[in-house]
């Protein structure tokens, strides 16, 4: 859909909001080159070989503004709350497409897969009880990642992320 058709719509208002959290990644975290501003999102999608659709723009904006890792159901619910009523199947396909293109990343853990965006290389913490996903800057685990490579011969993949499972402060208290 053209930008003109969305002028003044909830999707456009969502896209025009300022950032609260992380920025959309221009490349996978392991090849970080910067972040995209709201006006750069259509170009970013095209650079990754994707058409610029309302669902892709709104989903990227929502994940970026939230600063959290959300399930497809949570993304769908939040978009509906903002009066941008994409159905669950569209949201799921959009998230998978954005992940395949390297614009978002998926974190597996207990419960549903969660999706996020970040402009910085990072690893993830996953609570085994509630499923909460958190970010941990790659720099904080640099020595541990090198030691894992020495001991196990396992090198961080293209996504550059380790998953650390345990219990969050809320669930362990």
Short mmCIF file of N, CA, C and O in Angstrom, two decimals, residues 39-171:
data_model
loop_
_atom_site.label_atom_id
_atom_site.label_comp_id
_atom_site.label_asym_id
_atom_site.label_seq_id
_atom_site.Cartn_x
_atom_site.Cartn_y
_atom_site.Cartn_z
N UNK A 39 11.98 7.08 9.05
CA UNK A 39 11.89 7.42 7.63
C UNK A 39 12.75 6.51 6.76
O UNK A 39 12.55 6.44 5.55
N UNK A 40 13.70 5.81 7.36
CA UNK A 40 14.57 4.91 6.61
C UNK A 40 14.02 3.48 6.50
O UNK A 40 14.56 2.67 5.75
N UNK A 41 12.95 3.18 7.23
CA UNK A 41 12.43 1.81 7.23
C UNK A 41 12.02 1.32 5.84
O UNK A 41 12.35 0.19 5.48
N UNK A 42 11.31 2.12 5.04
CA UNK A 42 10.97 1.62 3.70
C UNK A 42 12.21 1.27 2.87
O UNK A 42 12.24 0.23 2.21
N UNK A 43 13.22 2.10 2.94
CA UNK A 43 14.46 1.83 2.20
C UNK A 43 15.14 0.59 2.75
O UNK A 43 15.65 -0.24 1.99
N UNK A 44 15.15 0.44 4.06
CA UNK A 44 15.74 -0.72 4.69
C UNK A 44 15.07 -2.01 4.23
O UNK A 44 15.75 -2.99 3.91
N UNK A 45 13.75 -1.99 4.18
CA UNK A 45 13.03 -3.18 3.69
C UNK A 45 13.44 -3.50 2.26
O UNK A 45 13.73 -4.65 1.93
N UNK A 46 13.47 -2.50 1.40
CA UNK A 46 13.84 -2.72 0.00
C UNK A 46 15.27 -3.22 -0.14
O UNK A 46 15.56 -4.07 -0.98
N UNK A 47 16.18 -2.69 0.68
CA UNK A 47 17.58 -3.14 0.63
C UNK A 47 17.71 -4.62 0.99
O UNK A 47 18.65 -5.28 0.56
N UNK A 48 16.77 -5.11 1.77
CA UNK A 48 16.76 -6.53 2.14
C UNK A 48 15.87 -7.36 1.20
O UNK A 48 15.52 -8.49 1.52
N UNK A 49 15.50 -6.76 0.07
CA UNK A 49 14.73 -7.49 -0.94
C UNK A 49 13.26 -7.66 -0.62
O UNK A 49 12.61 -8.53 -1.19
N UNK A 50 12.74 -6.84 0.28
CA UNK A 50 11.33 -6.97 0.69
C UNK A 50 10.52 -5.79 0.19
O UNK A 50 11.02 -4.67 0.13
N UNK A 51 9.27 -6.08 -0.14
CA UNK A 51 8.34 -4.98 -0.46
C UNK A 51 8.03 -4.24 0.84
O UNK A 51 8.02 -4.81 1.92
N UNK A 52 7.75 -2.97 0.70
CA UNK A 52 7.43 -2.13 1.84
C UNK A 52 5.91 -2.17 2.05
O UNK A 52 5.16 -1.50 1.36
N UNK A 53 5.46 -3.02 2.98
CA UNK A 53 4.03 -3.16 3.24
C UNK A 53 3.68 -2.56 4.59
O UNK A 53 4.56 -2.38 5.45
N UNK A 54 2.42 -2.29 4.78
CA UNK A 54 1.96 -1.72 6.06
C UNK A 54 2.27 -2.66 7.21
O UNK A 54 2.71 -2.21 8.28
N UNK A 55 2.06 -3.96 7.04
CA UNK A 55 2.30 -4.89 8.14
C UNK A 55 3.78 -4.93 8.51
O UNK A 55 4.13 -4.99 9.69
N UNK A 56 4.67 -4.88 7.52
CA UNK A 56 6.10 -4.90 7.80
C UNK A 56 6.54 -3.61 8.50
O UNK A 56 7.30 -3.64 9.47
N UNK A 57 6.07 -2.48 8.00
CA UNK A 57 6.43 -1.20 8.62
C UNK A 57 5.92 -1.11 10.06
O UNK A 57 6.65 -0.73 10.97
N UNK A 58 4.66 -1.45 10.26
CA UNK A 58 4.07 -1.36 11.60
C UNK A 58 4.74 -2.34 12.57
O UNK A 58 4.97 -2.00 13.73
N UNK A 59 5.04 -3.54 12.10
CA UNK A 59 5.67 -4.53 12.96
C UNK A 59 7.08 -4.10 13.36
O UNK A 59 7.45 -4.18 14.54
N UNK A 60 7.86 -3.61 12.41
CA UNK A 60 9.20 -3.12 12.74
C UNK A 60 9.15 -1.96 13.72
O UNK A 60 9.90 -1.89 14.68
N UNK A 61 8.24 -1.02 13.48
CA UNK A 61 8.10 0.14 14.36
C UNK A 61 7.71 -0.30 15.76
O UNK A 61 8.26 0.16 16.75
N UNK A 62 6.74 -1.21 15.86
CA UNK A 62 6.28 -1.67 17.16
C UNK A 62 7.40 -2.35 17.94
O UNK A 62 7.62 -2.06 19.11
N UNK A 63 8.12 -3.27 17.29
CA UNK A 63 9.20 -3.97 17.98
C UNK A 63 10.29 -3.00 18.41
O UNK A 63 10.84 -3.09 19.50
N UNK A 64 10.60 -2.06 17.55
CA UNK A 64 11.63 -1.07 17.86
C UNK A 64 11.21 -0.19 19.04
O UNK A 64 11.98 0.04 19.97
N UNK A 65 9.98 0.29 19.01
CA UNK A 65 9.49 1.18 20.06
C UNK A 65 9.31 0.45 21.38
O UNK A 65 9.48 1.04 22.45
N UNK A 66 8.97 -0.83 21.34
CA UNK A 66 8.71 -1.57 22.58
C UNK A 66 9.97 -1.84 23.37
O UNK A 66 9.92 -1.91 24.60
N UNK A 67 11.08 -2.06 22.68
CA UNK A 67 12.31 -2.42 23.38
C UNK A 67 12.25 -3.78 24.04
O UNK A 67 13.04 -4.09 24.91
N UNK A 68 11.29 -4.61 23.62
CA UNK A 68 11.10 -5.92 24.23
C UNK A 68 11.08 -7.00 23.15
O UNK A 68 11.00 -6.71 21.96
N UNK A 69 11.11 -8.24 23.58
CA UNK A 69 10.94 -9.38 22.70
C UNK A 69 9.49 -9.82 22.85
O UNK A 69 9.07 -10.17 23.95
N UNK A 70 8.75 -9.78 21.76
CA UNK A 70 7.32 -10.07 21.81
C UNK A 70 6.98 -11.29 20.97
O UNK A 70 7.58 -11.52 19.92
N UNK A 71 5.99 -12.04 21.41
CA UNK A 71 5.48 -13.16 20.61
C UNK A 71 4.60 -12.60 19.50
O UNK A 71 4.18 -11.44 19.54
N UNK A 72 4.29 -13.44 18.52
CA UNK A 72 3.42 -12.97 17.44
C UNK A 72 2.05 -12.58 17.99
O UNK A 72 1.44 -11.60 17.54
N UNK A 73 1.56 -13.30 19.00
CA UNK A 73 0.26 -12.96 19.60
C UNK A 73 0.33 -11.61 20.29
O UNK A 73 -0.61 -10.81 20.22
N UNK A 74 1.45 -11.32 20.98
CA UNK A 74 1.60 -10.02 21.64
C UNK A 74 1.70 -8.88 20.63
O UNK A 74 1.13 -7.81 20.83
N UNK A 75 2.42 -9.12 19.52
CA UNK A 75 2.50 -8.10 18.46
C UNK A 75 1.12 -7.84 17.91
O UNK A 75 0.69 -6.69 17.77
N UNK A 76 0.38 -8.90 17.61
CA UNK A 76 -0.97 -8.77 17.05
C UNK A 76 -1.88 -8.02 18.02
O UNK A 76 -2.61 -7.10 17.63
N UNK A 77 -1.82 -8.38 19.29
CA UNK A 77 -2.65 -7.73 20.30
C UNK A 77 -2.33 -6.24 20.42
O UNK A 77 -3.23 -5.40 20.50
N UNK A 78 -1.04 -5.91 20.42
CA UNK A 78 -0.64 -4.51 20.55
C UNK A 78 -1.04 -3.72 19.31
O UNK A 78 -1.49 -2.57 19.42
N UNK A 79 -0.90 -4.31 18.13
CA UNK A 79 -1.33 -3.62 16.91
C UNK A 79 -2.84 -3.38 16.93
O UNK A 79 -3.31 -2.31 16.55
N UNK A 80 -3.60 -4.35 17.40
CA UNK A 80 -5.05 -4.17 17.51
C UNK A 80 -5.39 -3.07 18.51
O UNK A 80 -6.29 -2.26 18.27
N UNK A 81 -4.67 -3.04 19.64
CA UNK A 81 -4.88 -2.00 20.63
C UNK A 81 -4.64 -0.62 20.02
O UNK A 81 -5.30 0.35 20.37
N UNK A 82 -3.71 -0.54 19.09
CA UNK A 82 -3.39 0.72 18.41
C UNK A 82 -4.27 0.95 17.19
O UNK A 82 -4.01 1.84 16.40
N UNK A 83 -5.32 0.13 17.04
CA UNK A 83 -6.27 0.23 15.93
C UNK A 83 -5.62 -0.05 14.59
O UNK A 83 -5.97 0.54 13.57
N UNK A 84 -4.65 -0.97 14.57
CA UNK A 84 -4.04 -1.45 13.34
C UNK A 84 -4.32 -2.95 13.30
O UNK A 84 -3.51 -3.76 13.74
N UNK A 85 -5.51 -3.33 12.83
CA UNK A 85 -6.00 -4.69 13.00
C UNK A 85 -5.49 -5.71 11.96
O UNK A 85 -6.23 -6.15 11.10
N UNK A 86 -4.24 -6.10 12.04
CA UNK A 86 -3.74 -7.19 11.20
C UNK A 86 -4.11 -8.49 11.88
O UNK A 86 -4.05 -8.60 13.10
N UNK A 87 -4.47 -9.50 11.09
CA UNK A 87 -4.84 -10.78 11.70
C UNK A 87 -3.59 -11.54 12.13
O UNK A 87 -2.47 -11.23 11.72
N UNK A 88 -3.79 -12.52 12.99
CA UNK A 88 -2.69 -13.29 13.59
C UNK A 88 -1.81 -13.93 12.52
O UNK A 88 -0.58 -13.92 12.64
N UNK A 89 -2.40 -14.50 11.47
CA UNK A 89 -1.61 -15.15 10.42
C UNK A 89 -0.71 -14.14 9.70
O UNK A 89 0.45 -14.43 9.40
N UNK A 90 -1.23 -12.95 9.42
CA UNK A 90 -0.43 -11.92 8.76
C UNK A 90 0.73 -11.50 9.64
O UNK A 90 1.87 -11.36 9.17
N UNK A 91 0.47 -11.30 10.91
CA UNK A 91 1.53 -10.90 11.84
C UNK A 91 2.60 -11.98 11.92
O UNK A 91 3.80 -11.69 11.84
N UNK A 92 2.20 -13.24 12.03
CA UNK A 92 3.17 -14.33 12.11
C UNK A 92 4.03 -14.39 10.85
O UNK A 92 5.26 -14.48 10.92
N UNK A 93 3.38 -14.34 9.67
CA UNK A 93 4.13 -14.38 8.40
C UNK A 93 5.07 -13.18 8.30
O UNK A 93 6.20 -13.31 7.83
N UNK A 94 4.62 -12.03 8.73
CA UNK A 94 5.44 -10.82 8.70
C UNK A 94 6.68 -10.99 9.58
O UNK A 94 7.80 -10.69 9.15
N UNK A 95 6.49 -11.48 10.79
CA UNK A 95 7.62 -11.69 11.69
C UNK A 95 8.62 -12.70 11.13
O UNK A 95 9.84 -12.50 11.21
N UNK A 96 8.12 -13.77 10.56
CA UNK A 96 9.00 -14.78 9.98
C UNK A 96 9.76 -14.21 8.78
O UNK A 96 10.96 -14.46 8.61
N UNK A 97 9.09 -13.42 7.95
CA UNK A 97 9.73 -12.80 6.79
C UNK A 97 10.82 -11.83 7.24
O UNK A 97 11.93 -11.83 6.69
N UNK A 98 10.52 -11.00 8.23
CA UNK A 98 11.50 -10.04 8.74
C UNK A 98 12.70 -10.75 9.38
O UNK A 98 13.84 -10.30 9.24
N UNK A 99 12.44 -11.87 10.02
CA UNK A 99 13.52 -12.64 10.64
C UNK A 99 14.38 -13.30 9.57
O UNK A 99 15.61 -13.26 9.64
N UNK A 100 13.74 -13.89 8.57
CA UNK A 100 14.49 -14.51 7.47
C UNK A 100 15.37 -13.50 6.75
O UNK A 100 16.47 -13.83 6.28
N UNK A 101 14.91 -12.25 6.68
CA UNK A 101 15.68 -11.19 6.01
C UNK A 101 16.76 -10.60 6.91
O UNK A 101 17.59 -9.82 6.45
N UNK A 102 16.77 -10.96 8.20
CA UNK A 102 17.77 -10.45 9.12
C UNK A 102 17.42 -9.11 9.75
O UNK A 102 18.27 -8.48 10.38
N UNK A 103 16.18 -8.67 9.61
CA UNK A 103 15.76 -7.40 10.19
C UNK A 103 15.29 -7.54 11.63
O UNK A 103 15.28 -6.57 12.39
N UNK A 104 14.84 -8.73 11.99
CA UNK A 104 14.48 -9.04 13.37
C UNK A 104 15.19 -10.34 13.74
O UNK A 104 15.75 -11.01 12.87
N UNK A 105 15.13 -10.70 14.99
CA UNK A 105 15.67 -11.99 15.40
C UNK A 105 14.63 -12.69 16.27
O UNK A 105 13.79 -12.04 16.89
N UNK A 106 14.69 -14.01 16.27
CA UNK A 106 13.75 -14.82 17.04
C UNK A 106 14.50 -15.50 18.17
O UNK A 106 15.64 -15.94 18.01
N UNK A 107 13.85 -15.57 19.33
CA UNK A 107 14.41 -16.23 20.50
C UNK A 107 13.45 -17.34 20.91
O UNK A 107 12.27 -17.10 21.15
N UNK A 108 13.99 -18.56 20.97
CA UNK A 108 13.20 -19.71 21.38
C UNK A 108 13.38 -19.91 22.88
O UNK A 108 14.47 -19.75 23.40
N UNK A 109 12.33 -20.27 23.53
CA UNK A 109 12.41 -20.52 24.96
C UNK A 109 11.14 -21.22 25.39
O UNK A 109 10.38 -21.67 24.55
N UNK A 110 10.91 -21.28 26.68
CA UNK A 110 9.62 -21.84 27.08
C UNK A 110 8.51 -20.93 26.55
O UNK A 110 8.66 -19.71 26.51
N UNK A 111 7.45 -21.54 26.10
CA UNK A 111 6.35 -20.74 25.54
C UNK A 111 6.62 -20.38 24.09
O UNK A 111 7.45 -21.00 23.43
N UNK A 112 5.95 -19.36 23.60
CA UNK A 112 6.05 -19.02 22.18
C UNK A 112 7.39 -18.38 21.82
O UNK A 112 8.07 -17.80 22.67
N UNK A 113 7.74 -18.50 20.54
CA UNK A 113 8.91 -17.83 20.01
C UNK A 113 8.70 -16.33 20.17
O UNK A 113 7.59 -15.82 19.98
N UNK A 114 9.76 -15.60 20.53
CA UNK A 114 9.67 -14.16 20.72
C UNK A 114 10.60 -13.47 19.74
O UNK A 114 11.67 -13.98 19.44
N UNK A 115 10.18 -12.30 19.27
CA UNK A 115 10.92 -11.57 18.24
C UNK A 115 11.37 -10.22 18.79
O UNK A 115 10.67 -9.58 19.57
N UNK A 116 12.55 -9.78 18.35
CA UNK A 116 13.06 -8.49 18.77
C UNK A 116 13.94 -7.87 17.70
O UNK A 116 14.26 -8.50 16.69
N UNK A 117 14.30 -6.63 17.93
CA UNK A 117 15.23 -5.91 17.06
C UNK A 117 16.27 -5.23 17.96
O UNK A 117 15.99 -4.92 19.12
N UNK A 118 17.44 -5.02 17.41
CA UNK A 118 18.48 -4.35 18.18
C UNK A 118 19.53 -3.80 17.23
O UNK A 118 19.77 -4.37 16.17
N UNK A 119 20.13 -2.70 17.63
CA UNK A 119 21.21 -2.13 16.82
C UNK A 119 22.57 -2.58 17.34
O UNK A 119 23.58 -2.26 16.76
N UNK A 120 22.59 -3.34 18.43
CA UNK A 120 23.84 -3.77 19.04
C UNK A 120 23.91 -5.29 19.07
O UNK A 120 22.92 -5.97 19.33
N UNK A 121 25.10 -5.86 18.84
CA UNK A 121 25.27 -7.31 19.01
C UNK A 121 24.97 -7.68 20.46
O UNK A 121 25.42 -6.99 21.38
N UNK A 122 24.20 -8.74 20.65
CA UNK A 122 23.85 -9.11 22.01
C UNK A 122 23.50 -10.59 22.11
O UNK A 122 23.28 -11.25 21.10
N UNK A 123 23.47 -11.06 23.33
CA UNK A 123 23.04 -12.41 23.65
C UNK A 123 21.72 -12.29 24.39
O UNK A 123 21.26 -11.18 24.65
N UNK A 124 21.11 -13.42 24.71
CA UNK A 124 19.80 -13.38 25.36
C UNK A 124 19.78 -14.19 26.64
O UNK A 124 20.39 -15.25 26.73
N UNK A 125 19.03 -13.70 27.61
CA UNK A 125 18.71 -14.45 28.81
C UNK A 125 17.24 -14.83 28.69
O UNK A 125 16.42 -14.04 28.22
N UNK A 126 16.91 -16.07 29.07
CA UNK A 126 15.54 -16.56 28.97
C UNK A 126 15.15 -17.17 30.31
O UNK A 126 15.82 -18.07 30.81
N UNK A 127 14.06 -16.67 30.90
CA UNK A 127 13.56 -17.23 32.15
C UNK A 127 12.80 -18.52 31.85
O UNK A 127 11.87 -18.53 31.05
N UNK A 128 13.22 -19.59 32.49
CA UNK A 128 12.59 -20.89 32.27
C UNK A 128 11.19 -20.96 32.87
O UNK A 128 10.39 -21.81 32.49
N UNK A 129 10.88 -20.08 33.80
CA UNK A 129 9.57 -20.09 34.44
C UNK A 129 8.54 -19.26 33.68
O UNK A 129 7.48 -19.75 33.33
N UNK A 130 8.86 -17.99 33.41
CA UNK A 130 7.86 -17.11 32.80
C UNK A 130 8.11 -16.82 31.32
O UNK A 130 7.26 -16.25 30.64
N UNK A 131 9.27 -17.21 30.80
CA UNK A 131 9.57 -17.00 29.39
C UNK A 131 10.11 -15.62 29.05
O UNK A 131 10.38 -15.33 27.89
N UNK A 132 10.28 -14.75 30.03
CA UNK A 132 10.79 -13.41 29.77
C UNK A 132 12.16 -13.49 29.10
O UNK A 132 13.02 -14.26 29.51
N UNK A 133 12.35 -12.68 28.06
CA UNK A 133 13.61 -12.63 27.33
C UNK A 133 14.27 -11.29 27.58
O UNK A 133 13.62 -10.25 27.53
N UNK A 134 15.55 -11.31 27.89
CA UNK A 134 16.31 -10.09 28.09
C UNK A 134 17.53 -10.07 27.21
O UNK A 134 17.97 -11.11 26.70
N UNK A 135 18.09 -8.90 27.01
CA UNK A 135 19.31 -8.72 26.23
C UNK A 135 20.51 -8.61 27.15
O UNK A 135 20.42 -8.05 28.24
N UNK A 136 21.62 -9.13 26.67
CA UNK A 136 22.89 -9.03 27.38
C UNK A 136 23.93 -8.64 26.33
O UNK A 136 24.15 -9.39 25.38
N UNK A 137 24.53 -7.47 26.47
CA UNK A 137 25.48 -6.97 25.48
C UNK A 137 26.58 -7.99 25.21
O UNK A 137 27.11 -8.63 26.13
N UNK A 138 26.92 -8.16 23.93
CA UNK A 138 27.93 -9.14 23.53
C UNK A 138 29.27 -8.86 24.21
O UNK A 138 29.99 -9.80 24.56
N UNK A 139 29.59 -7.61 24.41
CA UNK A 139 30.86 -7.26 25.06
C UNK A 139 30.97 -7.85 26.46
O UNK A 139 32.07 -8.18 26.90
N UNK A 140 29.84 -8.00 27.16
CA UNK A 140 29.88 -8.53 28.52
C UNK A 140 30.24 -10.01 28.57
O UNK A 140 30.67 -10.49 29.62
N UNK A 141 30.05 -10.71 27.47
CA UNK A 141 30.35 -12.14 27.45
C UNK A 141 31.47 -12.50 26.50
O UNK A 141 31.65 -13.66 26.15
N UNK A 142 32.24 -11.52 26.08
CA UNK A 142 33.30 -11.76 25.10
C UNK A 142 34.27 -12.85 25.57
O UNK A 142 34.58 -13.78 24.82
N UNK A 143 34.75 -12.76 26.80
CA UNK A 143 35.69 -13.76 27.32
C UNK A 143 35.05 -15.13 27.41
O UNK A 143 35.67 -16.14 27.09
N UNK A 144 33.78 -15.18 27.84
CA UNK A 144 33.08 -16.46 27.95
C UNK A 144 32.91 -17.10 26.57
O UNK A 144 33.09 -18.31 26.42
N UNK A 145 32.57 -16.31 25.57
CA UNK A 145 32.38 -16.83 24.21
C UNK A 145 33.71 -17.39 23.68
O UNK A 145 33.75 -18.46 23.06
N UNK A 146 34.79 -16.69 23.93
CA UNK A 146 36.11 -17.17 23.50
C UNK A 146 36.46 -18.47 24.21
O UNK A 146 37.01 -19.40 23.60
N UNK A 147 36.15 -18.56 25.50
CA UNK A 147 36.44 -19.78 26.27
C UNK A 147 35.59 -20.95 25.78
O UNK A 147 36.07 -22.08 25.69
N UNK A 148 34.34 -20.70 25.44
CA UNK A 148 33.47 -21.76 24.88
C UNK A 148 34.06 -22.28 23.58
O UNK A 148 34.09 -23.49 23.34
N UNK A 149 34.55 -21.38 22.75
CA UNK A 149 35.18 -21.79 21.49
C UNK A 149 36.39 -22.68 21.75
O UNK A 149 36.60 -23.69 21.06
N UNK A 150 37.20 -22.31 22.75
CA UNK A 150 38.37 -23.12 23.11
C UNK A 150 37.98 -24.50 23.59
O UNK A 150 38.53 -25.51 23.18
N UNK A 151 37.01 -24.55 24.51
CA UNK A 151 36.63 -25.81 25.15
C UNK A 151 35.82 -26.73 24.26
O UNK A 151 36.03 -27.94 24.25
N UNK A 152 34.88 -26.17 23.53
CA UNK A 152 33.94 -27.01 22.78
C UNK A 152 34.10 -26.90 21.27
O UNK A 152 33.48 -27.66 20.53
N UNK A 153 34.90 -25.94 20.82
CA UNK A 153 35.04 -25.76 19.38
C UNK A 153 33.80 -25.13 18.76
O UNK A 153 33.63 -25.12 17.55
N UNK A 154 32.92 -24.61 19.60
CA UNK A 154 31.68 -23.99 19.13
C UNK A 154 31.90 -22.49 18.98
O UNK A 154 32.29 -21.81 19.93
N UNK A 155 31.67 -22.01 17.79
CA UNK A 155 31.82 -20.58 17.53
C UNK A 155 30.45 -19.96 17.33
O UNK A 155 29.56 -20.60 16.76
N UNK A 156 30.29 -18.73 17.79
CA UNK A 156 29.02 -18.04 17.67
C UNK A 156 28.66 -17.94 16.19
O UNK A 156 29.50 -17.58 15.37
N UNK A 157 27.40 -18.26 15.88
CA UNK A 157 26.94 -18.27 14.49
C UNK A 157 26.70 -16.88 13.93
O UNK A 157 27.00 -15.86 14.56
N UNK A 158 26.11 -16.85 12.74
CA UNK A 158 25.86 -15.59 12.03
C UNK A 158 25.01 -14.63 12.84
O UNK A 158 25.19 -13.42 12.78
N UNK A 159 24.06 -15.17 13.61
CA UNK A 159 23.20 -14.30 14.41
C UNK A 159 23.96 -13.77 15.63
O UNK A 159 23.54 -12.80 16.24
N UNK A 160 25.06 -14.41 15.98
CA UNK A 160 25.90 -13.92 17.05
C UNK A 160 25.30 -13.99 18.43
O UNK A 160 25.64 -13.19 19.29
N UNK A 161 24.39 -14.92 18.69
CA UNK A 161 23.68 -14.90 19.96
C UNK A 161 23.79 -16.23 20.70
O UNK A 161 23.60 -17.29 20.12
N UNK A 162 24.09 -16.12 21.99
CA UNK A 162 23.99 -17.25 22.89
C UNK A 162 22.69 -17.11 23.67
O UNK A 162 22.25 -15.99 23.94
N UNK A 163 22.10 -18.22 24.05
CA UNK A 163 20.91 -18.21 24.90
C UNK A 163 21.31 -18.72 26.27
O UNK A 163 21.85 -19.81 26.39
N UNK A 164 21.04 -17.93 27.28
CA UNK A 164 21.33 -18.32 28.66
C UNK A 164 20.01 -18.53 29.38
O UNK A 164 19.20 -17.60 29.49
N UNK A 165 19.78 -19.76 29.84
CA UNK A 165 18.53 -20.08 30.51
C UNK A 165 18.73 -20.10 32.02
O UNK A 165 19.76 -20.50 32.52
N UNK A 166 17.71 -19.66 32.72
CA UNK A 166 17.72 -19.65 34.18
C UNK A 166 16.39 -19.10 34.66
O UNK A 166 15.37 -19.22 33.97
N UNK A 167 16.40 -18.48 35.82
CA UNK A 167 15.19 -17.86 36.36
C UNK A 167 15.45 -16.37 36.58
O UNK A 167 16.46 -16.01 37.15
N UNK A 168 14.50 -15.55 36.12
CA UNK A 168 14.62 -14.11 36.29
C UNK A 168 14.47 -13.76 37.78
O UNK A 168 14.05 -14.60 38.59
N UNK A 169 14.81 -12.52 38.11
CA UNK A 169 14.74 -12.07 39.51
C UNK A 169 13.34 -12.23 40.08
O UNK A 169 13.16 -12.62 41.24
N UNK A 170 12.32 -11.96 39.26
CA UNK A 170 10.93 -12.04 39.74
C UNK A 170 10.55 -13.49 40.06
O UNK A 170 9.88 -13.76 41.05
N UNK A 171 10.99 -14.44 39.23
CA UNK A 171 10.60 -15.84 39.41
C UNK A 171 11.48 -16.59 40.42
O UNK A 171 11.07 -17.63 40.94
#
